[in-house]
Coordinates of C-alpha atoms and ligand atoms in Angstrom, one line a residue:
M1 CA 126.8 83.6 113.5
N2 CA 127.5 81.1 110.3
L3 CA 125.1 78.2 109.9
F4 CA 127.6 75.5 110.7
K5 CA 128.1 77.0 114.4
S6 CA 124.2 77.5 114.5
F7 CA 124.0 73.9 113.5
V8 CA 126.2 72.7 116.1
R9 CA 124.7 74.7 118.6
S10 CA 121.2 73.8 118.1
L11 CA 122.2 70.2 118.2
A12 CA 124.1 70.6 121.4
T13 CA 120.8 72.2 122.6
R14 CA 118.5 69.4 121.3
L15 CA 120.6 66.7 123.4
A16 CA 120.5 69.2 126.3
I17 CA 116.4 69.2 126.0
E18 CA 116.1 65.4 126.0
Q19 CA 118.2 65.1 129.2
P20 CA 115.8 65.0 132.0
S21 CA 117.8 67.8 133.7
A22 CA 117.1 70.0 130.7
P23 CA 115.5 73.4 131.4
G24 CA 111.9 73.8 132.0
A25 CA 111.9 70.1 132.5
Q26 CA 111.5 68.2 135.4
P27 CA 112.4 64.6 135.9
G28 CA 110.1 62.3 134.7
Q29 CA 108.4 64.8 132.2
P30 CA 107.5 64.4 128.5
S31 CA 109.9 65.8 126.4
L32 CA 108.8 68.3 124.1
E33 CA 108.6 65.7 121.1
E34 CA 105.8 63.8 123.0
I35 CA 104.1 67.0 123.9
V36 CA 103.7 67.5 120.3
G37 CA 103.0 63.7 119.7
D38 CA 102.2 62.7 116.4
R39 CA 101.2 66.1 115.0
R40 CA 103.9 67.8 112.4
L41 CA 105.0 71.0 114.0
I42 CA 104.6 74.1 111.8
V43 CA 105.3 77.7 113.0
V44 CA 104.2 80.6 111.0
S45 CA 105.4 84.3 111.1
N46 CA 105.8 87.1 108.8
R47 CA 109.7 87.5 109.2
G48 CA 111.3 84.1 109.7
P49 CA 114.8 83.5 111.7
V50 CA 117.4 84.3 108.8
Q51 CA 117.1 86.2 105.3
Y52 CA 119.6 85.3 102.5
E53 CA 121.2 88.5 101.0
K54 CA 123.9 89.0 98.4
N55 CA 127.2 90.6 98.8
P56 CA 128.3 93.0 96.0
D57 CA 130.6 90.0 95.3
G58 CA 127.7 87.9 94.7
R59 CA 128.5 85.5 97.6
I60 CA 124.9 84.8 99.4
V61 CA 125.0 85.3 102.9
A62 CA 122.6 84.5 105.8
K63 CA 121.4 87.2 108.3
T64 CA 119.3 86.7 111.2
S65 CA 116.5 89.0 112.5
A66 CA 116.7 91.3 115.3
G67 CA 113.4 91.0 117.1
G68 CA 111.9 89.3 120.2
L69 CA 109.9 87.1 118.1
A70 CA 112.3 85.6 116.2
T71 CA 114.4 85.5 119.4
A72 CA 111.4 83.5 121.2
M73 CA 110.5 81.2 118.5
E74 CA 113.9 79.7 116.9
P75 CA 114.5 77.6 119.8
V76 CA 111.2 75.6 119.8
L77 CA 112.0 74.6 116.2
R78 CA 115.6 73.6 117.2
A79 CA 114.1 71.6 119.9
C80 CA 111.1 69.9 118.3
G81 CA 111.9 70.0 114.5
G82 CA 109.6 71.1 112.0
T83 CA 109.0 74.2 109.4
W84 CA 109.0 77.7 109.6
V85 CA 106.6 79.5 107.3
C86 CA 107.7 82.9 106.7
H87 CA 107.8 85.9 104.1
G88 CA 110.8 85.7 101.9
S89 CA 112.0 88.7 102.3
G90 CA 115.5 88.4 101.7
A91 CA 117.1 89.3 98.2
A92 CA 118.5 85.8 97.8
D93 CA 115.7 83.7 99.6
F94 CA 114.3 82.0 96.6
E95 CA 118.0 81.1 95.3
V96 CA 118.7 79.1 98.2
A97 CA 115.0 77.3 98.4
D98 CA 113.7 74.8 96.4
A99 CA 110.7 75.2 93.7
D100 CA 108.4 75.0 96.8
G101 CA 110.4 77.7 98.7
R102 CA 111.6 75.3 101.1
T103 CA 115.0 75.1 102.4
N104 CA 116.5 72.6 105.3
L105 CA 118.6 74.0 108.1
G106 CA 119.4 70.6 109.4
Q107 CA 117.3 70.7 112.6
Y108 CA 114.2 72.5 110.7
A109 CA 113.3 73.7 107.6
I110 CA 112.0 77.2 106.0
R111 CA 109.3 77.4 103.8
F112 CA 109.3 80.8 102.4
V113 CA 106.1 82.5 101.5
R114 CA 106.3 84.6 98.0
I115 CA 104.5 88.1 98.5
E116 CA 105.0 90.7 95.6
D117 CA 106.7 94.0 96.7
Q118 CA 103.2 96.6 96.2
L119 CA 101.1 93.8 98.1
F120 CA 104.1 93.4 100.9
N121 CA 104.2 97.3 101.2
G122 CA 100.4 97.6 101.7
F123 CA 100.0 94.4 104.1
Y124 CA 103.1 95.1 106.0
N125 CA 103.9 99.0 106.2
G126 CA 100.3 99.6 105.2
F127 CA 97.8 97.8 107.3
A128 CA 100.1 95.6 110.1
N129 CA 102.7 98.7 111.1
G130 CA 100.2 101.7 109.9
A131 CA 97.7 100.6 111.3
L132 CA 97.5 97.4 113.5
W133 CA 101.0 97.9 115.5
P134 CA 100.3 101.7 116.8
L135 CA 96.3 100.6 117.4
F136 CA 97.4 98.0 119.7
H137 CA 100.2 99.9 121.4
N138 CA 97.6 102.5 122.8
A139 CA 97.8 104.4 119.7
F140 CA 100.8 106.8 120.7
S141 CA 101.3 107.2 116.7
E142 CA 97.5 107.3 114.9
P143 CA 96.9 104.4 113.4
V144 CA 95.8 105.0 109.6
F145 CA 93.4 102.6 108.2
Q146 CA 93.2 102.6 104.2
A147 CA 90.9 100.3 102.4
E148 CA 93.6 99.1 99.9
E149 CA 95.9 98.0 102.6
W150 CA 93.4 95.8 104.3
R151 CA 92.5 94.6 100.9
A152 CA 96.6 93.7 100.9
Y153 CA 96.5 92.3 104.3
Q154 CA 93.7 89.6 103.6
E155 CA 95.5 88.4 100.4
A156 CA 98.8 88.1 102.0
N157 CA 97.3 86.2 104.7
R158 CA 95.7 83.9 102.4
A159 CA 99.2 83.6 100.7
F160 CA 100.3 82.6 104.2
A161 CA 97.6 80.0 104.3
D162 CA 97.9 78.5 100.9
S163 CA 101.6 78.3 101.9
V164 CA 101.0 76.5 105.4
L165 CA 98.0 74.2 103.8
A166 CA 100.6 73.1 101.1
E167 CA 103.2 72.3 103.9
A168 CA 100.9 70.1 106.1
G169 CA 99.6 68.0 102.9
D170 CA 97.3 65.5 104.5
D171 CA 99.3 64.9 107.8
P172 CA 97.6 66.2 111.4
C173 CA 99.5 69.3 112.2
L174 CA 99.8 71.4 115.0
V175 CA 100.5 75.0 113.6
I176 CA 101.8 78.0 115.9
V177 CA 100.5 81.1 114.5
N178 CA 102.6 84.5 115.3
D179 CA 101.3 87.6 115.8
Y180 CA 99.0 90.7 114.8
H181 CA 100.6 90.4 111.0
L182 CA 98.1 86.8 110.7
M183 CA 95.0 87.2 112.5
L184 CA 93.0 86.0 109.5
L185 CA 95.2 82.7 109.2
P186 CA 93.7 80.8 112.0
R187 CA 90.3 81.0 110.7
L188 CA 91.5 80.2 107.1
L189 CA 93.5 77.3 108.2
K190 CA 90.3 75.8 110.2
E191 CA 88.0 76.4 107.2
S192 CA 90.3 74.2 105.3
G193 CA 88.6 71.4 107.3
K194 CA 92.2 69.6 107.4
D195 CA 93.4 68.0 110.9
I196 CA 95.3 71.1 112.0
A197 CA 95.4 72.3 115.6
I198 CA 95.9 75.7 115.7
A199 CA 97.9 77.8 118.6
M200 CA 98.0 81.7 118.2
F201 CA 100.5 83.4 120.1
W202 CA 100.1 87.0 120.6
H203 CA 103.5 88.7 121.3
I204 CA 102.1 92.5 121.8
P205 CA 99.4 93.9 124.4
W206 CA 95.8 93.6 123.9
P207 CA 94.6 96.8 125.3
G208 CA 90.8 96.5 125.4
R209 CA 87.8 97.2 123.3
R210 CA 87.2 100.8 124.0
V211 CA 90.8 101.4 121.8
L212 CA 90.4 98.6 119.5
R213 CA 86.8 99.8 118.3
I214 CA 88.0 102.2 116.3
C215 CA 89.4 99.8 113.7
P216 CA 87.1 99.7 110.9
N217 CA 87.7 95.8 110.4
Q218 CA 87.6 94.5 114.0
D219 CA 84.8 91.9 113.4
E220 CA 86.5 90.1 110.3
L221 CA 90.1 90.4 112.6
Y222 CA 88.0 89.0 115.6
R223 CA 86.4 86.2 113.3
G224 CA 89.9 85.4 112.3
I225 CA 91.7 85.0 115.5
L226 CA 89.0 82.8 116.8
G227 CA 89.8 80.2 114.3
S228 CA 92.2 79.3 116.6
D229 CA 92.0 76.6 119.4
L230 CA 94.1 78.3 122.0
V231 CA 95.2 81.8 121.8
G232 CA 98.2 83.0 124.4
F233 CA 99.2 85.7 125.7
H234 CA 102.1 87.5 127.8
A235 CA 99.8 88.4 130.5
R236 CA 96.9 87.6 132.5
E237 CA 96.2 91.3 131.9
H238 CA 95.9 90.8 128.1
V239 CA 94.0 87.7 128.6
V240 CA 91.5 89.4 130.9
S241 CA 91.4 92.3 128.3
F242 CA 90.5 89.9 125.2
L243 CA 87.9 87.9 127.1
E244 CA 86.0 91.4 127.2
T245 CA 86.7 92.4 123.9
M246 CA 84.9 89.5 122.5
D247 CA 82.3 89.3 125.2
R248 CA 81.3 93.1 124.2
S249 CA 82.3 93.2 120.4
I250 CA 80.9 90.4 118.6
E251 CA 78.6 87.6 118.8
A252 CA 80.4 85.1 120.8
R253 CA 79.9 83.1 123.9
V254 CA 82.8 84.1 126.7
D255 CA 83.3 81.9 129.7
V256 CA 85.1 83.8 131.9
E257 CA 86.0 81.4 134.4
Q258 CA 87.1 78.7 132.0
Q259 CA 88.5 81.1 130.0
T260 CA 86.8 80.5 126.7
V261 CA 85.0 82.0 123.8
S262 CA 82.4 80.3 121.7
H263 CA 81.9 81.8 118.2
C264 CA 80.2 79.9 115.1
G265 CA 80.5 76.4 116.9
H266 CA 83.9 76.3 117.3
K267 CA 85.9 76.7 120.8
T268 CA 89.1 78.8 121.4
Y269 CA 90.7 78.8 124.8
V270 CA 92.6 81.7 126.1
R271 CA 95.9 81.5 128.4
D272 CA 98.9 83.2 129.5
F273 CA 102.3 82.3 128.9
P274 CA 105.0 84.9 129.5
I275 CA 107.7 84.4 127.0
S276 CA 111.1 84.2 127.6
I277 CA 115.0 83.9 126.6
D278 CA 117.4 81.0 126.0
V279 CA 119.0 82.0 129.5
Q280 CA 122.2 79.5 129.0
E281 CA 123.0 80.9 125.7
V282 CA 123.3 84.4 126.8
A283 CA 125.1 84.0 129.9
E284 CA 127.6 81.8 127.6
G285 CA 127.4 84.6 125.0
S286 CA 128.2 87.2 127.7
I287 CA 131.1 85.7 129.1
A288 CA 132.5 84.4 125.3
G289 CA 135.1 87.0 124.7
P290 CA 135.6 90.9 125.9
W291 CA 133.2 93.4 125.4
E292 CA 135.6 95.6 123.8
E293 CA 136.1 93.2 120.7
P294 CA 132.8 93.9 119.2
F295 CA 132.6 97.5 120.1
P296 CA 136.1 99.1 119.5
D297 CA 134.6 102.6 119.0
L298 CA 133.1 102.7 122.7
V299 CA 136.3 101.8 124.3
P300 CA 138.0 105.3 124.1
I301 CA 134.5 106.6 125.1
L302 CA 133.7 104.1 128.3
R303 CA 137.3 103.6 129.9
D304 CA 135.9 103.7 133.7
K305 CA 132.5 105.7 133.4
I306 CA 129.4 104.6 134.6
L307 CA 127.5 102.7 131.5
F308 CA 123.5 103.5 131.2
L309 CA 122.7 101.1 128.3
G310 CA 119.7 101.1 126.1
V311 CA 119.0 98.5 123.6
D312 CA 116.2 98.4 121.1
R313 CA 114.5 98.3 117.9
L314 CA 114.0 102.3 116.6
D315 CA 110.2 101.7 117.3
Y316 CA 108.1 104.7 119.1
T317 CA 107.0 102.2 121.5
K318 CA 110.0 101.7 123.3
G319 CA 110.3 105.1 124.7
I320 CA 114.0 106.1 123.6
P321 CA 113.5 109.7 123.5
H322 CA 112.0 109.9 126.7
R323 CA 114.7 107.9 128.0
V324 CA 117.3 110.4 126.9
S325 CA 115.5 113.0 128.2
A326 CA 115.2 111.1 131.8
F327 CA 119.3 110.8 131.6
Q328 CA 119.2 114.5 130.7
R329 CA 117.3 115.2 133.8
L330 CA 119.6 113.1 136.1
L331 CA 122.4 115.0 135.0
R332 CA 121.0 118.5 136.0
M333 CA 120.4 116.6 139.3
R334 CA 123.5 115.2 139.6
P335 CA 126.9 117.2 139.1
D336 CA 128.7 114.5 140.5
L337 CA 127.7 112.2 137.5
H338 CA 129.2 114.9 135.1
G339 CA 132.3 113.6 133.1
H340 CA 131.7 110.0 135.0
A341 CA 128.4 108.7 133.6
V342 CA 127.8 107.8 129.8
L343 CA 124.3 106.9 128.0
V344 CA 124.6 104.5 124.9
Q345 CA 122.2 104.0 123.1
I346 CA 122.0 100.9 120.8
A347 CA 119.1 101.2 118.1
S348 CA 118.9 98.5 115.6
P349 CA 117.1 100.4 112.4
S350 CA 113.5 99.4 111.6
R351 CA 110.4 99.6 109.6
F352 CA 112.3 102.6 108.1
Q353 CA 109.8 103.1 105.1
I354 CA 107.2 104.1 107.3
N355 CA 106.8 108.0 108.0
S356 CA 106.6 107.5 111.7
Y357 CA 109.5 105.5 112.1
Q358 CA 111.7 108.1 110.2
K359 CA 110.5 111.2 112.3
L360 CA 111.3 109.1 115.6
A361 CA 115.1 108.5 114.0
T362 CA 115.0 112.5 113.8
E363 CA 113.8 113.1 117.6
V364 CA 115.9 110.8 118.8
R365 CA 119.4 112.1 117.2
E366 CA 117.9 115.5 118.2
R367 CA 117.5 114.7 121.7
C368 CA 121.2 113.0 122.3
D369 CA 122.9 116.1 120.2
A370 CA 120.3 118.5 122.9
V371 CA 122.2 116.7 126.0
N372 CA 125.3 116.7 124.4
R373 CA 125.1 120.2 123.8
E374 CA 124.2 121.0 127.5
F375 CA 126.7 118.8 129.2
G376 CA 129.4 117.9 127.0
T377 CA 133.3 118.7 127.5
D378 CA 136.2 118.3 125.4
D379 CA 136.7 114.8 127.3
W380 CA 133.4 113.8 127.9
T381 CA 130.4 113.2 125.6
P382 CA 127.3 112.0 127.4
V383 CA 125.2 110.2 125.1
H384 CA 126.2 108.0 122.2
L385 CA 123.8 106.9 119.6
V386 CA 124.7 103.8 117.4
E387 CA 122.2 102.8 115.2
R388 CA 122.9 99.6 113.8
N389 CA 122.3 95.8 113.9
Y390 CA 125.1 93.7 115.9
D391 CA 125.5 89.9 116.2
R392 CA 123.4 88.8 118.9
S393 CA 126.2 87.6 121.3
S394 CA 128.1 91.2 120.7
L395 CA 125.2 92.6 122.6
F396 CA 125.3 90.1 125.4
R397 CA 129.1 90.9 125.9
L398 CA 127.5 94.7 126.8
Y399 CA 124.7 93.8 128.6
R400 CA 127.6 92.3 130.9
R401 CA 129.5 95.6 131.0
A402 CA 126.7 97.9 131.5
D403 CA 126.4 99.3 135.3
V404 CA 122.8 100.3 134.4
M405 CA 120.3 99.2 131.9
L406 CA 117.3 101.4 130.8
V407 CA 114.1 99.6 129.2
T408 CA 111.6 102.3 129.3
S409 CA 108.9 101.3 126.9
L410 CA 105.6 103.2 126.9
H411 CA 103.8 100.0 126.2
D412 CA 105.3 96.6 125.4
G413 CA 104.0 93.1 124.9
M414 CA 106.8 91.6 127.2
N415 CA 110.1 92.9 126.6
L416 CA 113.3 90.4 126.1
V417 CA 116.1 93.0 126.3
C418 CA 115.6 93.2 129.9
K419 CA 115.3 89.3 130.6
E420 CA 118.8 89.4 128.5
F421 CA 120.4 91.7 130.8
L422 CA 119.6 89.7 133.5
A423 CA 120.8 86.6 132.0
A424 CA 124.5 88.6 131.1
K425 CA 124.7 89.9 134.5
T426 CA 126.3 86.1 135.9
D427 CA 128.1 88.6 138.2
D428 CA 125.0 90.1 139.8
A429 CA 126.1 93.6 139.7
G430 CA 123.9 96.2 137.7
I431 CA 120.7 98.2 138.1
L432 CA 117.5 97.5 136.1
V433 CA 115.5 100.2 135.4
L434 CA 112.4 98.9 133.9
S435 CA 109.0 100.2 132.7
R436 CA 105.7 99.5 134.5
F437 CA 104.1 99.1 130.9
T438 CA 106.1 96.2 130.0
G439 CA 104.9 92.4 130.3
A440 CA 108.1 92.1 132.2
A441 CA 107.6 94.2 135.0
D442 CA 104.7 91.9 136.4
E443 CA 107.8 89.1 136.6
F444 CA 110.3 91.5 138.0
P445 CA 109.0 93.6 141.2
E446 CA 112.7 93.9 141.9
A447 CA 113.7 96.1 139.3
C448 CA 113.7 99.8 139.5
L449 CA 110.1 100.3 138.2
V450 CA 109.3 103.5 136.5
N451 CA 106.6 105.2 134.3
P452 CA 108.7 106.7 131.8
F453 CA 106.1 109.5 131.1
D454 CA 107.3 110.8 134.0
L455 CA 110.9 112.1 133.3
D456 CA 111.5 114.2 136.4
G457 CA 110.1 110.7 138.7
T458 CA 112.3 108.3 136.2
A459 CA 115.3 110.7 136.8
R460 CA 114.7 110.7 140.8
Q461 CA 114.3 107.1 140.9
L462 CA 117.2 106.5 138.5
S463 CA 119.3 108.7 141.0
A464 CA 117.9 106.9 144.2
A465 CA 118.8 103.5 142.7
L466 CA 122.5 104.5 142.1
D467 CA 122.8 105.6 145.9
R468 CA 121.4 101.9 147.2
G469 CA 125.0 100.4 147.2
P470 CA 125.9 97.3 145.4
E471 CA 125.0 95.2 148.0
A472 CA 121.0 96.0 147.8
T473 CA 121.5 96.1 143.8
K474 CA 123.3 92.7 143.9
A475 CA 120.9 91.2 146.2
D476 CA 118.0 92.4 143.2
I477 CA 119.8 91.2 140.5
A478 CA 120.2 87.8 142.0
R479 CA 116.6 87.5 142.8
M480 CA 115.3 88.3 139.4
T481 CA 117.8 85.9 137.4
A482 CA 116.7 83.3 139.9
H483 CA 113.4 83.7 138.9
L484 CA 114.5 83.9 135.4
R485 CA 116.3 80.5 135.5
D486 CA 113.0 78.7 136.1
A487 CA 111.4 80.8 133.5
D488 CA 113.3 80.7 130.7
V489 CA 112.0 80.2 127.0
Y490 CA 112.0 76.3 127.2
H491 CA 109.7 76.5 130.1
W492 CA 107.8 79.1 127.7
V493 CA 107.6 76.6 125.0
R494 CA 106.6 73.6 127.2
S495 CA 103.7 75.5 128.9
L496 CA 102.3 76.5 125.4
L497 CA 102.5 73.0 124.0
L498 CA 101.1 71.3 127.4
G499 CA 98.5 73.9 127.3
M500 CA 97.9 72.7 123.9
K501 CA 97.4 69.3 124.6
D502 CA 95.3 70.2 127.1
V503 CA 92.9 72.3 125.0
L504 CA 92.8 69.2 122.7
A505 CA 92.2 66.9 125.4
R506 CA 89.4 69.1 126.3
K507 CA 88.0 69.4 122.9
R508 CA 87.6 65.8 122.4
A509 CA 85.6 65.1 125.7
D510 CA 83.6 68.1 124.9
V511 CA 80.0 68.5 123.4
P512 CA 80.1 71.0 120.5
T513 CA 79.4 74.7 121.3
T514 CA 76.1 76.4 119.3
K515 CA 76.9 80.4 119.3
Ligands
LIG601 P1 110.0 93.4 120.0 O1 109.4 94.7 120.3 O2 111.2 93.3 118.6 O3 109.2 92.1 120.1 P2 111.7 92.9 122.4 O4 111.2 92.1 123.1 O5 112.6 94.0 123.2 O6 111.0 93.5 121.4 O7 113.2 92.1 121.8 C1 113.8 92.8 120.8 C2 115.0 91.7 120.4 O8 116.1 92.3 119.6 C3 116.2 91.2 121.7 O9 116.4 89.7 121.4 C4 117.5 92.2 120.9 O10 118.4 91.4 121.9 C5 117.4 92.4 120.0 N1 117.7 93.6 119.4 C6 117.4 94.9 119.9 N2 118.3 95.6 119.5 C7 119.5 95.0 118.5 C8 120.4 95.5 117.6 N3 120.7 96.8 117.4 N4 120.9 94.6 117.3 C9 120.4 93.5 117.1 N5 119.6 92.7 118.2 C10 118.8 93.5 119.0 C11 107.8 91.6 120.1 C12 107.0 92.3 121.4 C13 107.9 92.2 123.1 C14 107.9 90.7 123.1 C15 108.5 89.7 121.9 C16 108.5 88.6 121.9 O11 107.2 93.8 120.9 O12 107.2 93.1 123.6 O13 108.6 90.6 124.2 O14 107.7 90.5 120.6 O15 107.3 88.1 122.0

């Protein structure tokens, strides 16, 4: 989407939010600006909402990020204003920015952090995604801990801290730190002695201390995160795991009832805030035009076929090979689907410099080929793998066309794709197949909940879901979308900010802790 359209849309959204009837707000409730109060809002994450790249003709173009974090945090800044501090990863980011690395998007500013390539490689491809990402997702790929990558991680976190502190100046600020790339940042900010309130939001699972104790740097990471005033997770289960980890792994006092951790005289509150999406944006996007327009290659393939759809970053936590194999077993069980069912897997290339991601791409291609070899005919190719990024609104149209949405993550903090699918299904027709190991499964008991490791079981459940008939599945989708409309991203941000307000009020009234 071009920046002008995005700006107009953000203005419209902001105006909508300020109405008493805005999503997530009850009449008489304070606006988001009132909740944030006099503090300046700074959001920090490794990846920002936009990267500036150069076309071969030298023109600079803005590219938006695929990924749940950007999808969820962007509406927050659109609504409240402030600054997004993120790594300047686009080739032209610093050409667009001023001498401080800042650029103004109208509704909010971006401040790019400069991290040279070798350091970034150690920090991002190394410690963050080669060690922490697999570690926190139950190690489906073995985490690799390297001393020099740990040093790069520390140095990159310090670079983010310098940038946030420069941005904050002497103003009282509210900083929202995002995710596992920046675990050391909260303490670095707290130690500056400035008036900075810190909320850390954790987008991935917190699996438990027995899994995490293999990390040689766990103490420093936990001390880092405990610089926050509030730590937010998607699910209650992650809150419980976090409290248990802090209780048993470092010198800290944990109050399970109050959900607090006291460490070195500082108290951190821990709460769950299930993240969500801008439901209205998806619903409107899904009917903005025919689905065929952005997907001309799929038109001759789909025609009147039953569309099974997968949309993910090409990541081993998303269970894409398992999904393709479950579909293969479904075809073995159900000859009546031959010639009539098509699986389209849209996979956004991700972290391709890491070996395990390259291996995954090869495995997914091989599994798709295997299904097509087993069942394909001259006029029917059962599986189509599309490895590319799309404009988000194009995806919303395809969700609407889908008959069965397949979300089979092996482990996922929340998963926003299933929520986008539900928001796009304004006609209520469709089936959501959802892994039990997503945060979203807690919110949608009406989905067809599966264990993606159980390929035969998943195929059987898929078959049964297809047989339930349109009336039953419509009723399920209607119940899920009704919940989603109440629990959208504005509800999430409102809860997070109100949670933070409550924490700061409790802290003002609190006696300092000793441990
Ligand atoms: P992710 O692991 O990135 O997020 P997810 O929540 O599924 O996962 O969000 C993916 C986002 O990327 C969706 O908005 C989707 O539309 C978009 N996307 C996927 N494929 C795309 C493509 N080919 N082209 C364009 N866009 C594409 C992390 C955690 C999740 C958590 C989120 C938010 O791993 O568990 O839900 O953060 O907290």
